[in-house]
XYZ file of C-alpha atoms in Angstrom:
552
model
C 52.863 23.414 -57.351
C 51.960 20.036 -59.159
C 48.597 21.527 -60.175
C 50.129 24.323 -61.693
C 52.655 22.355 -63.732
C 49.695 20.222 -65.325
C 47.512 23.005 -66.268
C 50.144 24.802 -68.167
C 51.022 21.224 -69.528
C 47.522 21.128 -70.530
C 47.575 24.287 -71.871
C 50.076 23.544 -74.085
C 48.529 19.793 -75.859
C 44.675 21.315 -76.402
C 42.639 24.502 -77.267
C 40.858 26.237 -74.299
C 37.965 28.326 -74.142
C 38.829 31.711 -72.070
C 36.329 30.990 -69.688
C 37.797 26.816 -69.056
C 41.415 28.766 -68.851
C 40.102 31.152 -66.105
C 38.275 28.625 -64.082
C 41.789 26.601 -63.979
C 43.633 29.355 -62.878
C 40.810 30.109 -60.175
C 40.031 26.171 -58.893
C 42.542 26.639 -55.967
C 40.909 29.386 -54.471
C 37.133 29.341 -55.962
C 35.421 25.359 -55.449
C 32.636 27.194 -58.173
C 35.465 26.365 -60.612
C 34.204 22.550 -60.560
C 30.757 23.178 -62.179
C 32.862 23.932 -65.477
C 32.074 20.877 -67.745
C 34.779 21.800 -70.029
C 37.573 21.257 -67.400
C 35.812 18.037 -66.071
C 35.850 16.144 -69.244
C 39.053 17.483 -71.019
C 41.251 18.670 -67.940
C 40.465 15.531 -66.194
C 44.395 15.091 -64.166
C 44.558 18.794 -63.274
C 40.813 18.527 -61.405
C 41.940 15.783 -59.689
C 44.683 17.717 -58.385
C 42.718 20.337 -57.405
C 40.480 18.011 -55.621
C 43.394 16.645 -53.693
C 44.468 20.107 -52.505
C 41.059 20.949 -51.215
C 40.357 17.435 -49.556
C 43.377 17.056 -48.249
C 43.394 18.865 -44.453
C 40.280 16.652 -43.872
C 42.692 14.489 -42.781
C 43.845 16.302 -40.033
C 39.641 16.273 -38.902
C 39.690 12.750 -39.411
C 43.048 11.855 -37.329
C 41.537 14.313 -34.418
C 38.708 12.029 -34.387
C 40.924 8.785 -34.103
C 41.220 9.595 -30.306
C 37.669 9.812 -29.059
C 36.548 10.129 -25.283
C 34.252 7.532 -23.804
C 32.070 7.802 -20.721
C 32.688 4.582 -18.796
C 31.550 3.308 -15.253
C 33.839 0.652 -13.663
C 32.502 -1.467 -10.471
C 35.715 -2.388 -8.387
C 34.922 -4.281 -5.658
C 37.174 -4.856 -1.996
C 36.642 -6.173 1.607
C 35.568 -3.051 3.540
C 34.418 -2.053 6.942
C 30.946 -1.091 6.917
C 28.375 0.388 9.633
C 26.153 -2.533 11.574
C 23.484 -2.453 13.923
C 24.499 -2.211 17.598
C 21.921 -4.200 19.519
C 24.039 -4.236 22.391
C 22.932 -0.890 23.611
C 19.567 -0.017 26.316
C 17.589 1.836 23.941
C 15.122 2.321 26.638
C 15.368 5.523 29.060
C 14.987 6.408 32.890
C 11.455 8.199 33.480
C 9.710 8.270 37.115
C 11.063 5.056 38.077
C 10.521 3.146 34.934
C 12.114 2.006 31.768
C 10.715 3.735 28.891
C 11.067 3.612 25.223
C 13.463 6.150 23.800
C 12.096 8.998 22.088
C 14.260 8.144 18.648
C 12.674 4.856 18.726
C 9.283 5.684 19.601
C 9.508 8.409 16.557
C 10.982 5.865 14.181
C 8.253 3.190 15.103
C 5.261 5.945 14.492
C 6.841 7.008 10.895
C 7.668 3.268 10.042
C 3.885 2.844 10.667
C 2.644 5.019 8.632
C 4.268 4.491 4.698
C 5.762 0.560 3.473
C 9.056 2.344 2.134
C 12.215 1.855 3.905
C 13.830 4.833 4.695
C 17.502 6.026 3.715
C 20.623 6.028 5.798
C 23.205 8.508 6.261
C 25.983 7.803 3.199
C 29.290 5.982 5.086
C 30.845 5.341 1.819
C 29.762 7.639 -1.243
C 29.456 5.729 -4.456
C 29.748 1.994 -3.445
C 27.100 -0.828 -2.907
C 27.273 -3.752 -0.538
C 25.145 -6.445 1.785
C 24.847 -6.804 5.160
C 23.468 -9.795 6.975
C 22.898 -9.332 10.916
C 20.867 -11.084 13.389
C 17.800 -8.888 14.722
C 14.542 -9.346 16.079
C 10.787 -9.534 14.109
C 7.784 -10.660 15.081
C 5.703 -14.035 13.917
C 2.391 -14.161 14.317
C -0.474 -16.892 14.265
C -3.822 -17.067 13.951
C -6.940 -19.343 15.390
C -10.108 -18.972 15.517
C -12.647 -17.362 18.687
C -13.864 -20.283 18.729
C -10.641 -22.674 19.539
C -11.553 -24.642 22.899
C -8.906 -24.558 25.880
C -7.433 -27.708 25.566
C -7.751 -30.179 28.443
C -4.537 -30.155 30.310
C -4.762 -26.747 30.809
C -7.568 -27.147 32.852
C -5.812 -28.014 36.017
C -6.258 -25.721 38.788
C -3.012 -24.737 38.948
C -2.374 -24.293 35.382
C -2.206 -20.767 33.445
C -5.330 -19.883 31.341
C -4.257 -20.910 27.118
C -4.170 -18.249 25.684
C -7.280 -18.484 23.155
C -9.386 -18.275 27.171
C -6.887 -15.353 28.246
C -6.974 -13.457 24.757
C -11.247 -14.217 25.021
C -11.084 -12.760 28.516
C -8.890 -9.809 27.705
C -11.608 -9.244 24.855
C -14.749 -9.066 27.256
C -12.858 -6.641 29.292
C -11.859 -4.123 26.752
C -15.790 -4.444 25.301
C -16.664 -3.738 28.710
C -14.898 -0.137 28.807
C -14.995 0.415 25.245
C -19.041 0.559 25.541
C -18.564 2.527 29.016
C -15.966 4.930 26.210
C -19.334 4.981 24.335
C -21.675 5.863 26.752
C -19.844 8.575 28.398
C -19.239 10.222 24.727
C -22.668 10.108 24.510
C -24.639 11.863 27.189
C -26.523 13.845 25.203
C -27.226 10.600 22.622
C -28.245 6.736 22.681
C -24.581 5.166 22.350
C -24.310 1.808 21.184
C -21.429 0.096 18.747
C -19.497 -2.993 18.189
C -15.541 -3.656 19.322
C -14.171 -4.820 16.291
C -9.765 -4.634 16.975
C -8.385 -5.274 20.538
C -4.831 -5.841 21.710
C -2.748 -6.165 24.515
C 0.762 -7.027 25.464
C 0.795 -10.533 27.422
C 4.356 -9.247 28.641
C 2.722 -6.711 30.808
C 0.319 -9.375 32.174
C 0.617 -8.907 36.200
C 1.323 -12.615 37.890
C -2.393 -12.341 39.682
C -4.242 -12.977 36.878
C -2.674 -16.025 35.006
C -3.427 -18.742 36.925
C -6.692 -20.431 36.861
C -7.019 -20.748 40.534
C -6.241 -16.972 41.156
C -7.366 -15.125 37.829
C -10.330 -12.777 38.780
C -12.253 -11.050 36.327
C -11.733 -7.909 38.294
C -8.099 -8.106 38.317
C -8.499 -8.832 34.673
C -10.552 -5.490 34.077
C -8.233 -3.724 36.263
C -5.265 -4.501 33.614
C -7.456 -3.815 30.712
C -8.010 -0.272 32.212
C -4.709 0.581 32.754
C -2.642 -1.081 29.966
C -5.102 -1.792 26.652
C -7.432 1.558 26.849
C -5.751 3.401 29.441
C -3.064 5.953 29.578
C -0.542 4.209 32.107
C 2.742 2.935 31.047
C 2.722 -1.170 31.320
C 6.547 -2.484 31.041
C 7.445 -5.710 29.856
C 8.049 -7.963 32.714
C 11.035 -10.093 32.266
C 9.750 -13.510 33.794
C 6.913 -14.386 31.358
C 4.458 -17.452 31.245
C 3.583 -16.550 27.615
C 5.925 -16.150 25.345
C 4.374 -14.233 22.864
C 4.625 -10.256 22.448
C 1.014 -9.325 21.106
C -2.557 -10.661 21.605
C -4.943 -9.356 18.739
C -8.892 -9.825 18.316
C -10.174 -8.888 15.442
C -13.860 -9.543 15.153
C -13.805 -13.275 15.524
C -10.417 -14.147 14.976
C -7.376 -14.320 17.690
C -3.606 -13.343 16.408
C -1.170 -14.684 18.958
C 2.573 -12.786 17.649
C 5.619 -14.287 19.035
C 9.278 -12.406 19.154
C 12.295 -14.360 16.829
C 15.228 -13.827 16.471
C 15.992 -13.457 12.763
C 18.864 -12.782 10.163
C 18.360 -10.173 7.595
C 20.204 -10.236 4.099
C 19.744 -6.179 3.808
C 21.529 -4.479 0.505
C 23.016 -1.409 0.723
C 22.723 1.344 -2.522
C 24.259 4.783 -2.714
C 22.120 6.902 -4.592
C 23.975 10.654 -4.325
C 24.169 11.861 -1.020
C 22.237 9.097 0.862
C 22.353 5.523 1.136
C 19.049 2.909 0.016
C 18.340 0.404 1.875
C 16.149 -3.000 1.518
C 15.310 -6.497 2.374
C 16.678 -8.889 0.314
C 15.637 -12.174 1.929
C 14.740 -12.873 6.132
C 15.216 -16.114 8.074
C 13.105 -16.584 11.017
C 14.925 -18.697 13.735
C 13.793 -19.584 17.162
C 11.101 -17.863 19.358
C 13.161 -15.741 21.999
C 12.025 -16.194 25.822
C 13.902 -13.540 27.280
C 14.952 -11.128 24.886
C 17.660 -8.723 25.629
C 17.219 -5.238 26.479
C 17.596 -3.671 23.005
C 15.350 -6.177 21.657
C 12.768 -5.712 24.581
C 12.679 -2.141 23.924
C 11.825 -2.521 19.994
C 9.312 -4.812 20.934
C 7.733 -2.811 23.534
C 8.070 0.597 20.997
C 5.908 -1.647 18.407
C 3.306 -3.168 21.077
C 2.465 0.429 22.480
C 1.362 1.980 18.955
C -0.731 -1.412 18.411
C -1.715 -2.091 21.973
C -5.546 -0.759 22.759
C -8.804 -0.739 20.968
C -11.157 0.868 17.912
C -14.796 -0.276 16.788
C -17.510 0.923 15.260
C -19.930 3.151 17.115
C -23.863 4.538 16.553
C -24.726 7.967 18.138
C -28.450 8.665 17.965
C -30.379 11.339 19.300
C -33.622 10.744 21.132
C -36.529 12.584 21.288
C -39.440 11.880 24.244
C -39.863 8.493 26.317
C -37.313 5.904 25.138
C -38.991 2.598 25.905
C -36.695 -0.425 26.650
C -35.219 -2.014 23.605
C -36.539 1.081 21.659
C -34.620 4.366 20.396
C -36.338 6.560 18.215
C -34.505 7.841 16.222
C -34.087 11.654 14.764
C -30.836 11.081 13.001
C -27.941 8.483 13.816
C -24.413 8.546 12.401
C -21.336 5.605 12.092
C -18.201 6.394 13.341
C -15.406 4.870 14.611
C -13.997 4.981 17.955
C -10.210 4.338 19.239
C -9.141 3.892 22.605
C -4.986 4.770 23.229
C -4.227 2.469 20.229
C -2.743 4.052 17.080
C -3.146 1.566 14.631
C -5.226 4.290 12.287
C -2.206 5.797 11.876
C -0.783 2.881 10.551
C -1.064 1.086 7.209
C -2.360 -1.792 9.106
C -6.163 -0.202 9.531
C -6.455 -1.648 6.125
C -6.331 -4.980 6.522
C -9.094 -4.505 9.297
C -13.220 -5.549 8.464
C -15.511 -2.891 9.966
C -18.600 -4.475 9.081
C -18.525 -8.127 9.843
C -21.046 -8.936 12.476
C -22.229 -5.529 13.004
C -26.080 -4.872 13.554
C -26.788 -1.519 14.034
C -30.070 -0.659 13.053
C -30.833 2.099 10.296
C -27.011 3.340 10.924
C -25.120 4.128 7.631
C -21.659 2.602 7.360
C -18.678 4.338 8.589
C -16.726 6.581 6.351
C -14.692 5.232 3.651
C -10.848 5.127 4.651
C -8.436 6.179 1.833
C -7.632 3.047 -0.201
C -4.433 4.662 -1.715
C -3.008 5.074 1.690
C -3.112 1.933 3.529
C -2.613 -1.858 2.152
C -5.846 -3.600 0.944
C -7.248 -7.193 1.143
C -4.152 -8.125 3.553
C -4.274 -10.356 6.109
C -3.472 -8.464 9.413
C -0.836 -10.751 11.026
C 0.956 -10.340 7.958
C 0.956 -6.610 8.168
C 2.502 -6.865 11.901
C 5.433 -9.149 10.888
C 6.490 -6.620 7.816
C 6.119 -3.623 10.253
C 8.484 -5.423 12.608
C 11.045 -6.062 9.832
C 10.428 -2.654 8.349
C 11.321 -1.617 12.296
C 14.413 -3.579 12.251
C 16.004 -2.070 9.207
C 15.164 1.495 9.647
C 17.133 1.779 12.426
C 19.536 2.103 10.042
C 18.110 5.443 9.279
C 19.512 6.885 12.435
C 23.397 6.866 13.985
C 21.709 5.931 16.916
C 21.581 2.440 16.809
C 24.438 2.373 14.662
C 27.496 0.134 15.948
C 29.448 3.404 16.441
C 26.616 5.920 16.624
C 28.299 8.349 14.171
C 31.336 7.064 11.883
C 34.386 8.186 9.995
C 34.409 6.571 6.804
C 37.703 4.988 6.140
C 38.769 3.003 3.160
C 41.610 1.095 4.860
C 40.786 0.756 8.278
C 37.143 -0.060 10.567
C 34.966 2.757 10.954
C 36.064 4.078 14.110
C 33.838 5.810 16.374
C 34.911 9.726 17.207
C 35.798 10.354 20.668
C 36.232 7.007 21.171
C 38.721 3.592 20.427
C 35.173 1.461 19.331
C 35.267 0.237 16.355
C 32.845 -1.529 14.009
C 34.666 -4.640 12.695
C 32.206 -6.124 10.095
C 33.950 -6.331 6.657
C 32.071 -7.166 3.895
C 32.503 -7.459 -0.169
C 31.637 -3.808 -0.930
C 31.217 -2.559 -5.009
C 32.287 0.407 -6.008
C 30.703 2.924 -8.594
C 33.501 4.656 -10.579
C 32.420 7.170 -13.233
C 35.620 8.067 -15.390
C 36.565 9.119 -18.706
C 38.473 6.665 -21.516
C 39.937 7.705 -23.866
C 39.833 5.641 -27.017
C 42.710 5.798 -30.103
C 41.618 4.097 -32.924
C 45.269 3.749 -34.333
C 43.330 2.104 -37.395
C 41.170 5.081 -38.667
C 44.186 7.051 -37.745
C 46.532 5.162 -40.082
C 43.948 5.046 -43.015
C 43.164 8.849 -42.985
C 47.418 9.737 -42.990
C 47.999 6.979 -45.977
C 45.003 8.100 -48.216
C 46.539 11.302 -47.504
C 50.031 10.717 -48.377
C 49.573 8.524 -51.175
C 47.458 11.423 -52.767
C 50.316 14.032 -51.866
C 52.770 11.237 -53.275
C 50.615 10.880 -56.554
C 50.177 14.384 -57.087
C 53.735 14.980 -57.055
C 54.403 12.418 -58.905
C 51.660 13.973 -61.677
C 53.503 17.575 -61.021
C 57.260 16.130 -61.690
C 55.977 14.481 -65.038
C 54.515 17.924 -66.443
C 57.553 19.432 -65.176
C 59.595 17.002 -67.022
C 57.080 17.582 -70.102
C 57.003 21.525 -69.647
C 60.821 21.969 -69.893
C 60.694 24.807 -66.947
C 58.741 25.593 -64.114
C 55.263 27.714 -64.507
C 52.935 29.400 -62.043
C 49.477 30.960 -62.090
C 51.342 34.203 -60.769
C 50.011 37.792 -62.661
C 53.115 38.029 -64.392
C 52.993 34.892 -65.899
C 49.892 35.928 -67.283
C 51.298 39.405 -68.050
C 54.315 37.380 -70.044
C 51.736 34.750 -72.007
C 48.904 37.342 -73.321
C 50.836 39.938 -75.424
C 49.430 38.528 -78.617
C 47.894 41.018 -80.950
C 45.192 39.183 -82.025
C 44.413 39.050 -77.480
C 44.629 42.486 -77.536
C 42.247 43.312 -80.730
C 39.527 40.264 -78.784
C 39.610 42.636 -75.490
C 39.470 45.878 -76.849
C 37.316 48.059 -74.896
C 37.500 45.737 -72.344
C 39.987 47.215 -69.751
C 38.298 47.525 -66.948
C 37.909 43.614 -67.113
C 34.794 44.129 -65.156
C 31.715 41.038 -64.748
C 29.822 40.003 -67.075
C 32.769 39.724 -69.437
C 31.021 39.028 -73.181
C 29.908 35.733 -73.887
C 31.918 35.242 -77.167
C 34.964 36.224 -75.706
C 34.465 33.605 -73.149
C 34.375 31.068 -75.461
C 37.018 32.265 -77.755
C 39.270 29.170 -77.740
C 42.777 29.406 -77.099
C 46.108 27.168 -76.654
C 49.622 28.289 -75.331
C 52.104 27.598 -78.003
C 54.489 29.486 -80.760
C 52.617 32.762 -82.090
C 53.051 32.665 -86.010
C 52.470 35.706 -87.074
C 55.735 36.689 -84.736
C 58.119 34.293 -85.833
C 57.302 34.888 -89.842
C 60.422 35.651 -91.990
C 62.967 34.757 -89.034
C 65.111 31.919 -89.466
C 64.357 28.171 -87.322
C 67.261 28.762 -85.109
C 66.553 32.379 -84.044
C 64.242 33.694 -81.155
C 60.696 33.216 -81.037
C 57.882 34.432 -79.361
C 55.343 32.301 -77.473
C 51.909 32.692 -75.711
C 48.513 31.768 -75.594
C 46.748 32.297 -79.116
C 43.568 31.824 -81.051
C 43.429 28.313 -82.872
C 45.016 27.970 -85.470
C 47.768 31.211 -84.761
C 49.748 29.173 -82.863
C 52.292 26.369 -82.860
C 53.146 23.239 -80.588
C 55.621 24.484 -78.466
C 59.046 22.322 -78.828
C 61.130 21.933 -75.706
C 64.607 22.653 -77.146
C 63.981 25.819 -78.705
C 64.105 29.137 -76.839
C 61.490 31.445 -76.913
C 61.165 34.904 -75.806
């Protein structure tokens, strides 16, 4: 309404071309109208009206933008129950008389073996993160060298063989049968080789043989037979001289691994449906003598896949006479040999040497092993102790050895065991992931978009009152307004043959200039104070329009 009021107030005060008049009637409805140069430099208020009308409902865009959502993750944190280990449990089973390990754990010792990752654990509480630290067992080893003398007070008759002369013993043995291993592979072939990894369990050592005045090197063969390269089950025997789990040889060094007790700092990470788990930090603590039975069992899980022994072997045909301390030779191959031990199933066949002392003549080394599968330039004792931490905190990957087996989680209240009234009552600090949606009002580009807004509605009003004020009446860019202003003769004689008012109108009719205002030629020989006519004109035809009069 304000725009109109200005362009007929312009209309009135300056001369028009028919073209700038048509593109102020049209600006409301056609932006195109803004290219006209005329209207921008003489009509200046009534385009800034126009402006205003098409600009303003951007501010309704703008306010919808004031309130803006925002993707937000929160970490809450409370005391909470969590799942623990339950060593407390006999995680050995009842087989012909014996204890023996149970099939979960002999599985999860085999597939710990074989990769460093630790492996994921069933979710108890979805989204969330938390620690755990628990005493558990691990295993420490040391290492001397083949050469270490028995020190002198264990030379008394009645004292037990050190262990450097019982893991040197225990050596000679298992060479023994693994060159008899060789020999009986070999019938067809010359067999000879090198032992290069042995290792045996001094908890399954029988009483007989560790004493100096009783140890035989037939009962000492006799073990090596049936508990390092044999097939029969050895238990751990609870009253034990040594107190170490493991006795190693590898080529000329001895690895003596003792059980500890140990506390883990383990961190707990839920990652969609499952829950990661690592090793944060590990504190050894004392050497255990007589380990309980859940402990006993891990231990004896781990010794069986280590316990036994592999070398390096050299089959070579033969052909004719084969003199002593001569093989001729028609073609010979390197290859390695394992007896019951599963170590090359582990990643701890890389840290072994398979060619350090060897001296098999015109034999080709063994086969390469994969160097992207197992752990390189490593010392092996270090190997065993992370595969018996690894051990200890993937039996987390199985409700098993869980406190409760399986669990209920509940936010406010111990995870309670199903079936049962057991309980797990370790409560730790546990984080929370929440994933939510903010939503964000910024009041201040709100309240700038509504007051540019409403001061622009206010001003244009303002502007539309004035010309009101100005005009003496109200106008409008209605077709009978324009019906009402154009019945000038001298209109009628420009558009003549132009009813159809179809495009492209003529160019010099376009630019005919014209003003609204008092049409002479009507009002000659009438007197001041009688009717006059009024409408837009050519220049010079018309008169300033003067608010008092009336005009028909």
């Amino acid at each position: 309404m304000a725009y109109q009021q200005q362009i007929w107030l312009n209309f009135r005060c300056a001369d028009y071309t028919v073209g700038g008049i048509g593109s102020m009637f049209a600006a409301l409805g056609d932006c195109f109208s803004f290219f006209n140069w005329e209207l921008l430099a003489r009509a200046k208020i009534a385009m800034g009206l126009a402006l205003v009308v098409w600009l303003l409902p951007l501010s309704a865009l703008i306010s919808s933008s004031a309130l803006t959502v925002i993707a937000h993750t929160s970490y809450p944190s409370r005391e909470q129950f969590v799942p623990t280990l339950d060593f407390t449990k006999d995680l050995s089973v009842q087989y012909r008389g014996s204890h023996q390990i149970a099939p979960v754990l002999e599985w999860l010792t085999v597939s710990t073996g074989a990769n460093t990752n630790l492996f994921p654990m069933q979710n108890p509480i979805p989204n969330s993160s938390y620690r755990v630290d628990f005493l558990g067992p691990s295993i420490r080893c040391r290492t001397f060298g083949g050469e270490d003398r028995v020190p002198v007070e264990n030379l008394l008759i009645d004292a037990p063989l050190s262990v450097p002369e019982m893991i040197e013993r225990i050596y000679n043995a298992t060479s023994d049968q693994f060159q008899k291993a060789l020999d009986a592979a070999s019938a067809s072939t010359s067999g000879s080789g090198k032992l290069i990894y042995a290792a045996g369990s001094p908890f399954q050592l029988p009483e007989a043989i560790l004493w100096r005045n009783q140890s035989k090197s037939s009962a000492i063969a006799s073990f090596v037979q049936d508990c390092v390269v044999g097939t029969k089950y050895c238990e751990i025997i609870r009253d034990m001289v040594y107190k170490d789990a493991l006795w190693i040889r590898h080529n000329n060094q001895n690895i003596a691994c003792a059980l500890h007790e140990t506390r883990y700092y383990a961190h707990f990470q839920s990652i969609n449906t499952t829950q990661e788990v690592s090793l944060e930090a590990y504190e050894l603590l004392d050497a255990i003598d007589d380990p309980v039975a859940s402990y006993r069992s891990i231990t004896q899980s781990l010794v069986n896949l280590l316990t036994g022994a592999l070398g390096l072997g050299l089959a070579a045909e033969t052909e004719g006479e084969v003199s002593p301390g001569k093989i001729i030779h028609l073609s010979s191959q390197t290859f390695l040999r394992s007896l019951r031990t599963r170590i090359r199933s582990t990643i701890l066949v890389g840290a072994l040497e398979f060619t350090e002392g060897m001296a098999l003549p015109d034999g080709p080394p063994p086969s390469t092993l994969d160097d992207g599968t197992y752990k390189q330039d490593l010392v092996l004792g270090a190997l065993i102790e992370e595969f018996s931490r690894n051990l200890t905190m993937n039996l987390f990957s199985s409700s098993h050895f869980l406190y409760c087996g399986s669990y209920t989680p509940l936010h406010d209240g111990p995870l309670t065991c199903p079936g049962t009234k057991q309980t797990t009552t370790y409560v730790t600090n546990v984080t929370f992931i929440s994933n939510e949606n903010i939503y964000h009002y910024a009041r201040r580009n709100l309240l700038i978009s509504y007051s540019i807004a409403f001061a622009a509605a206010l001003i244009g009003v303002l502007v539309g009152m004035r010309a009101l004020i100005l005009n003496g009446n109200a106008h409008s860019t209605h077709f009978a307004a324009i019906i009402a202003t154009t019945r000038s003769p001298s209109l009628a004689a420009m558009s003549e043959g132009l009813s159809m008012g179809s495009e492209p109108l003529p160019k010099e009719m376009l630019q005919t200039k014209l003003r609204f205002g008092i049409l002479e030629a009507d009002s000659e020989g009438k007197e001041e104070a009688e009717v006059r006519r009024m409408g837009f004109g050519l220049t010079g035809q018309v008169k300033k329009l003067v608010k008092v009069h009336h005009y028909v």
